[in-house]
Short mmCIF file of C-alpha atoms in Angstrom, two decimals:
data_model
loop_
_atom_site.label_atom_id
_atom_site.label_comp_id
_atom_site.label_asym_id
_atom_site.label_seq_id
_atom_site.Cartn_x
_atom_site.Cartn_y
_atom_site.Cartn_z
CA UNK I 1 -9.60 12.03 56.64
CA UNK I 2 -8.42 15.09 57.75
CA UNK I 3 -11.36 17.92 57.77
CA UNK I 4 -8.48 20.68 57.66
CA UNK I 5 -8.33 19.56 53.95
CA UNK I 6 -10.46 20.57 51.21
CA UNK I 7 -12.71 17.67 49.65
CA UNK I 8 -13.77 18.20 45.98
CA UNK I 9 -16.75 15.98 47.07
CA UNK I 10 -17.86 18.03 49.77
CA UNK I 11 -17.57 21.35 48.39
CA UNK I 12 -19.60 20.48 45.51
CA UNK I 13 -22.42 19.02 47.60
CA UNK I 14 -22.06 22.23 49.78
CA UNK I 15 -22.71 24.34 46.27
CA UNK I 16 -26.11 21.94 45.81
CA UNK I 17 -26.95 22.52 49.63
CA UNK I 18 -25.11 20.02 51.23
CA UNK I 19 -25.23 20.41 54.96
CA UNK I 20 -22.24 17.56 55.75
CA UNK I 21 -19.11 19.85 55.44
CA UNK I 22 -16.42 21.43 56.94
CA UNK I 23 -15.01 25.07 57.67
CA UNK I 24 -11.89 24.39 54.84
CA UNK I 25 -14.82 23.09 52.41
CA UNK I 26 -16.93 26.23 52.94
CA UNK I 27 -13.85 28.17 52.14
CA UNK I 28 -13.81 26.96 48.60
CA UNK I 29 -17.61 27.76 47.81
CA UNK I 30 -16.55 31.51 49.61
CA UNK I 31 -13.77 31.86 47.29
CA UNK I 32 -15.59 30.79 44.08
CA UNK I 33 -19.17 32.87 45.10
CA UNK I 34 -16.29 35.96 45.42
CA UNK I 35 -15.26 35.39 42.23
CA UNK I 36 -18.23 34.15 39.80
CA UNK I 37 -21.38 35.50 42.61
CA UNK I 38 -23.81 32.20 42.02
CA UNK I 39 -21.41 29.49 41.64
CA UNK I 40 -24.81 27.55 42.89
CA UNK I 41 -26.53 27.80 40.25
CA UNK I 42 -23.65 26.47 38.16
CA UNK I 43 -23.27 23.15 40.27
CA UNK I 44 -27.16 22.72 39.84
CA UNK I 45 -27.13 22.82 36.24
CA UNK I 46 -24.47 20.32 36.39
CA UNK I 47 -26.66 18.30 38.49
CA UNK I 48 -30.00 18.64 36.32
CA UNK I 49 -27.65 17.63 33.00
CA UNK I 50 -26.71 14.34 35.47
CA UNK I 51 -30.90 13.58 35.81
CA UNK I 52 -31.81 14.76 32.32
CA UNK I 53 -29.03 12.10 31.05
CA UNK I 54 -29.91 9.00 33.36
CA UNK I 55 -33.82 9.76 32.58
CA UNK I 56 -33.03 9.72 29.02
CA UNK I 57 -31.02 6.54 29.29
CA UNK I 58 -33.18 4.83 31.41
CA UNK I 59 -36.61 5.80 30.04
CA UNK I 60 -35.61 5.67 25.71
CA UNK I 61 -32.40 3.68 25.84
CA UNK I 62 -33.40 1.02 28.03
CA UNK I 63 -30.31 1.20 30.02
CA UNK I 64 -30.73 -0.59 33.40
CA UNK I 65 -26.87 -0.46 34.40
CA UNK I 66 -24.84 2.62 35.56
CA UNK I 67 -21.90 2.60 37.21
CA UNK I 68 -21.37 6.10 38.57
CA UNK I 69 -17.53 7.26 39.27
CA UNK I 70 -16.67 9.82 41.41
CA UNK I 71 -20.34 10.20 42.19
CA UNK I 72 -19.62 12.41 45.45
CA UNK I 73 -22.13 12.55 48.27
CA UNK I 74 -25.76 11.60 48.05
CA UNK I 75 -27.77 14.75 47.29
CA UNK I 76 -31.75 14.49 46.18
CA UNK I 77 -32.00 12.71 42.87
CA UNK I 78 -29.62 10.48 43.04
CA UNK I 79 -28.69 8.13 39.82
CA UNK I 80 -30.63 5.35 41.46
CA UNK I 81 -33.83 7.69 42.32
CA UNK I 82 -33.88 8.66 38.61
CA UNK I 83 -33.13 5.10 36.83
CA UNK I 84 -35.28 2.76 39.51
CA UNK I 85 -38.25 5.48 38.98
CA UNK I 86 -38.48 3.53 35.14
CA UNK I 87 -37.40 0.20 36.14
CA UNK I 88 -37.31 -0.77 40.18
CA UNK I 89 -34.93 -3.17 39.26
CA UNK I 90 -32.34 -0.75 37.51
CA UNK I 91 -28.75 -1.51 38.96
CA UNK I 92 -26.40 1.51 40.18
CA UNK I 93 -22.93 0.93 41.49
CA UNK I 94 -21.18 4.32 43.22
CA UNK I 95 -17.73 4.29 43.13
CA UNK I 96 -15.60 6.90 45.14
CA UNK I 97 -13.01 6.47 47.55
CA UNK I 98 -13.48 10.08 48.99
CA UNK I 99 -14.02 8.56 52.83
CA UNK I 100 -17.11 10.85 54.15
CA UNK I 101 -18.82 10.16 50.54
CA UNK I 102 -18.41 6.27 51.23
CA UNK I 103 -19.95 6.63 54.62
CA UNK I 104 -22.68 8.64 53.76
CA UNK I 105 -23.16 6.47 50.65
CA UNK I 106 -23.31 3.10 51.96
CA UNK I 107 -25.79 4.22 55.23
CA UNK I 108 -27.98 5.72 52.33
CA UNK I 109 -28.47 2.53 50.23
CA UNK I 110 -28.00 -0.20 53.02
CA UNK I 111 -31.52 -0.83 52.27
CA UNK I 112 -31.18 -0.58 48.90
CA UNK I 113 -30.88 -4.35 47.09
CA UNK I 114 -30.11 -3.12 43.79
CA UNK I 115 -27.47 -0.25 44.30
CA UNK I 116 -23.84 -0.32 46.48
CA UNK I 117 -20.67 1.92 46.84
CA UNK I 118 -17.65 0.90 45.97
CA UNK I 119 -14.36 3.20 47.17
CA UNK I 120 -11.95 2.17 44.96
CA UNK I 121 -9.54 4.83 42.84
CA UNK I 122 -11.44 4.58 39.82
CA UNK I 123 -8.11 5.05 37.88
CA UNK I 124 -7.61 1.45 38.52
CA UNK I 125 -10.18 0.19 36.20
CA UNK I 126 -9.49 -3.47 37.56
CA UNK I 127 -10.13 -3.20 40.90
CA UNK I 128 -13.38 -1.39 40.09
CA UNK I 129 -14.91 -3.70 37.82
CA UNK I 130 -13.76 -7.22 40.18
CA UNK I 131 -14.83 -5.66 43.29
CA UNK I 132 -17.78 -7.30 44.84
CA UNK I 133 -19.88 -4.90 44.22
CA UNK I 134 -19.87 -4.37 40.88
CA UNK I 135 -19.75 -7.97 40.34
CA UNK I 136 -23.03 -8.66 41.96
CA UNK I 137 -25.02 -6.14 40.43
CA UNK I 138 -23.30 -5.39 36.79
CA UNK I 139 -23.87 -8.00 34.19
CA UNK I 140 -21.05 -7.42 31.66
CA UNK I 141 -23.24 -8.84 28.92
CA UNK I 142 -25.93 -6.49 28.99
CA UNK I 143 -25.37 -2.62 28.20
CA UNK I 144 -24.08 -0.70 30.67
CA UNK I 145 -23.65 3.29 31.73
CA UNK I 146 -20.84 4.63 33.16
CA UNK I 147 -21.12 8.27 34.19
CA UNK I 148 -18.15 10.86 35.30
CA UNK I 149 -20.38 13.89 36.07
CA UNK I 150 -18.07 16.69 37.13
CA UNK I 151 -15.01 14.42 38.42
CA UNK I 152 -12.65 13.85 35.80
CA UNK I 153 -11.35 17.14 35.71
CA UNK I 154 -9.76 16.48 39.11
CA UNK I 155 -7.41 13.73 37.90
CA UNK I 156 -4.12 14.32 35.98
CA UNK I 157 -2.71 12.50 33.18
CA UNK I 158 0.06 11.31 35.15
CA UNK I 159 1.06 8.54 35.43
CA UNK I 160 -1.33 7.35 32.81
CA UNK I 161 -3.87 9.66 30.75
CA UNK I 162 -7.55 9.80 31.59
CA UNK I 163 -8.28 8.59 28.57
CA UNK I 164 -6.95 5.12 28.60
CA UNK I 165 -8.17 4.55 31.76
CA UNK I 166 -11.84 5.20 30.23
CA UNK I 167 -11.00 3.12 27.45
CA UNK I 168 -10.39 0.08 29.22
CA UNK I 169 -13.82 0.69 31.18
CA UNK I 170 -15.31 0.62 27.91
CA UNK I 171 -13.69 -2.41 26.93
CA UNK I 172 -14.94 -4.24 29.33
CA UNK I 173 -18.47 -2.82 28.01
CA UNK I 174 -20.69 -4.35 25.62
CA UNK I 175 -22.00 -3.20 22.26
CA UNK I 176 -24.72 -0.25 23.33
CA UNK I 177 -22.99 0.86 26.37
CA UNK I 178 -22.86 4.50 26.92
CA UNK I 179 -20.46 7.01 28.25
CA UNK I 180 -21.42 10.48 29.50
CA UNK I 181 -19.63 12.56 31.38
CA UNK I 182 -19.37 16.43 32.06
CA UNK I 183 -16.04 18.28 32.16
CA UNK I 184 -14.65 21.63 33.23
CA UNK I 185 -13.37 22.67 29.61
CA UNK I 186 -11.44 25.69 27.94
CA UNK I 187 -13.43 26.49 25.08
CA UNK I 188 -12.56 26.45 21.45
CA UNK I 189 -10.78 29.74 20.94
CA UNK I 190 -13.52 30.58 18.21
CA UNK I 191 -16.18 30.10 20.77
CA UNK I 192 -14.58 32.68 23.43
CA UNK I 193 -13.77 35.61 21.13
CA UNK I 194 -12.96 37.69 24.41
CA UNK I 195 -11.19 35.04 26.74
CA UNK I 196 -13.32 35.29 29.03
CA UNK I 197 -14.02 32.10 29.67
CA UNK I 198 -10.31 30.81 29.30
CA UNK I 199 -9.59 33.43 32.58
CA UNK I 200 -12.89 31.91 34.44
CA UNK I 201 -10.92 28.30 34.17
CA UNK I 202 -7.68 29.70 35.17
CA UNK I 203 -9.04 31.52 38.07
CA UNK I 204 -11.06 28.70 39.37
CA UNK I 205 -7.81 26.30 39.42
CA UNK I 206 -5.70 29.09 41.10
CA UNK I 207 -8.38 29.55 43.99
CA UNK I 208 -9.56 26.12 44.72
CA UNK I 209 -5.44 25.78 44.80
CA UNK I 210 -4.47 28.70 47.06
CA UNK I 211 -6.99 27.10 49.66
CA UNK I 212 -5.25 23.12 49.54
CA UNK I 213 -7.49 21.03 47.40
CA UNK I 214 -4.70 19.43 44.75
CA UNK I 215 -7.03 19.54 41.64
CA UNK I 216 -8.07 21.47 38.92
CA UNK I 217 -7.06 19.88 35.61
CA UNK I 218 -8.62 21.83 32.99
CA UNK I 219 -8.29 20.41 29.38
CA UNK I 220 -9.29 22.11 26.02
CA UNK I 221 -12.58 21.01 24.50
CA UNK I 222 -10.84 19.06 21.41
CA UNK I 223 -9.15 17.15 24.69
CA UNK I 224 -12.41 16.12 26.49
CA UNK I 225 -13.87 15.55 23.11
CA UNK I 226 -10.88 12.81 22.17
CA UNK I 227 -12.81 10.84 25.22
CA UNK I 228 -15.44 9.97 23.22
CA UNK I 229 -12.90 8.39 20.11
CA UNK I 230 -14.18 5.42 19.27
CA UNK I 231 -17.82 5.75 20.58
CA UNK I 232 -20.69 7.27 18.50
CA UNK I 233 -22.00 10.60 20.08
CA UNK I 234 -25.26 11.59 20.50
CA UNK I 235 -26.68 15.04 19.44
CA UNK I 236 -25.86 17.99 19.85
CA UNK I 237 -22.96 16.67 20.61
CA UNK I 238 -20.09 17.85 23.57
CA UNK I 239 -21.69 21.28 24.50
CA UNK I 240 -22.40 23.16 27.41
CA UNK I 241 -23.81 21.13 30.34
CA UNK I 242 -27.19 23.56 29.96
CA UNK I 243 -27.50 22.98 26.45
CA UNK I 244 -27.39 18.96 26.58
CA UNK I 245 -31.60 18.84 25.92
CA UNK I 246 -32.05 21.17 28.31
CA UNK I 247 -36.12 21.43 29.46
CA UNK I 248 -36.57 25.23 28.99
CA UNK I 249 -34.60 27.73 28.13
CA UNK I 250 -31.37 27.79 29.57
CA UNK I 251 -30.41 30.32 32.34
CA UNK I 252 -26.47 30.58 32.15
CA UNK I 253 -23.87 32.02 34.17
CA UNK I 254 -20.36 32.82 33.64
CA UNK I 255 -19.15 29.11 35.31
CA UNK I 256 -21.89 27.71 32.56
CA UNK I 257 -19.43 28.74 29.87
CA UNK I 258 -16.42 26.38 30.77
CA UNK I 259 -18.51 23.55 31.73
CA UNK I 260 -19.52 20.94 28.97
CA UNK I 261 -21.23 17.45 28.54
CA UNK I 262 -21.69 14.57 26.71
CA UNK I 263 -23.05 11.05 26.15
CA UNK I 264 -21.68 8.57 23.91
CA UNK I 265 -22.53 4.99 22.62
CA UNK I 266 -20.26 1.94 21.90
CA UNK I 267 -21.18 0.80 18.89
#
């Protein structure tokens, strides 16, 4: 790990609050509150879309299984805090291989029977799902969750597309498994009459670039939406993260625009 290098992890757990970061972390949450002002705000919306998501799952679905890639580091309300507050014995598996996040992650939920990290790439779906971990805890004939909150758009499609790689997750799913995930997303062009939020997208990739951190792979909404082929989506649908049964009126900011969510079930 070298702290002279920008972690995606740790600069979004700085934007929630995070105290466990470095100087070239805190550049990236200078450089985005220069640009957009509250860029906080943003990452906890994202966040409260994550609990509003699990607590639906957990408390109307009766999912007791999530397996939570590129969760990043432990910040209050945690998967495991929401889904264990409806059933104690509710299963979570973490899975990054960001090295401060595994740390952190694994001193967190040492005492923790029912929940482990795993630091595996998750774009090798096979190492994943036969790790120890997840074979301890996950029972692959029982319904399952698998969450990407704010993480795939930090992956390209090279050398194999995001979306197989979440396909053969899903495979390995049963009937009544879910997917939801959240996405930094270019609008559809009938939805951002002024471009506006095409240029936030564009400027975020070009700062978080100009300071080191190798990410930044916006895709189109009709892209992110092709994730869900195959699964049945629940209403309203892939919108903005604010507007996935949000508990109030929504309070949106500019980064609110180019960030969208959705859950899906295998049917």
């Amino acid at each position: 790990m070298d702290p002279n290098v920008p972690s995606t992890a740790r600069a979004y757990s700085a934007l929630l609050g995070g105290k466990d970061v470095y100087e070239s972390d805190r550049k990236i949450v200078a450089a985005l509150e220069h640009a957009f002002g509250d860029p906080q705000t943003a990452a906890r919306t994202n966040r409260q879309w994550l609990i509003r998501v699990v607590r639906w799952l957990s408390s109307t679905r009766g999912i007791n299984q999530f397996l939570d890639c590129g969760s990043g580091m432990p910040e209050a309300e945690n998967v495991h805090e929401v889904a264990q507050r409806y059933n104690p014995q509710a299963r979570v598996v973490y899975n990054d291989n960001d090295p401060t996040v595994l740390a952190y992650g694994r001193a967190l939920l040492a005492e923790n029977e029912h929940t482990a990290f795993v630091g595996e790439d998750f774009r090798d779906p096979q190492k994943v799902l036969n790790s120890p971990e997840v074979q301890r805890l996950i029972d692959f004939d029982e319904p399952v969750a698998m969450i990407h909150c704010f993480s795939l758009h930090h992956f390209p499609d090279e050398p194999r597309p995001v979306k197989d790689i979440l396909d053969e997750y899903m495979a390995a799913f049963p009937s009544g498994s879910y997917l939801a995930l959240t996405h930094i997303t270019y609008p559809r062009p009938e939805n951002d009459p002024t471009g506006r939020a095409a240029e936030i997208c564009d400027e975020i990739r070009g700062r978080i670039r100009e300071l080191g951190m190798d990410s930044g792979y916006w895709r189109n909404y009709d892209h992110v939406l092709s994730y869900f082929d195959g699964l049945e989506m629940v209403p309203p649908g892939l919108v903005r993260t604010a507007e996935w049964w949000p508990s109030g009126p929504p309070a949106l900011t500019e980064l609110d625009d180019v960030m969208f969510g959705g859950v899906a079930r295998k049917p």
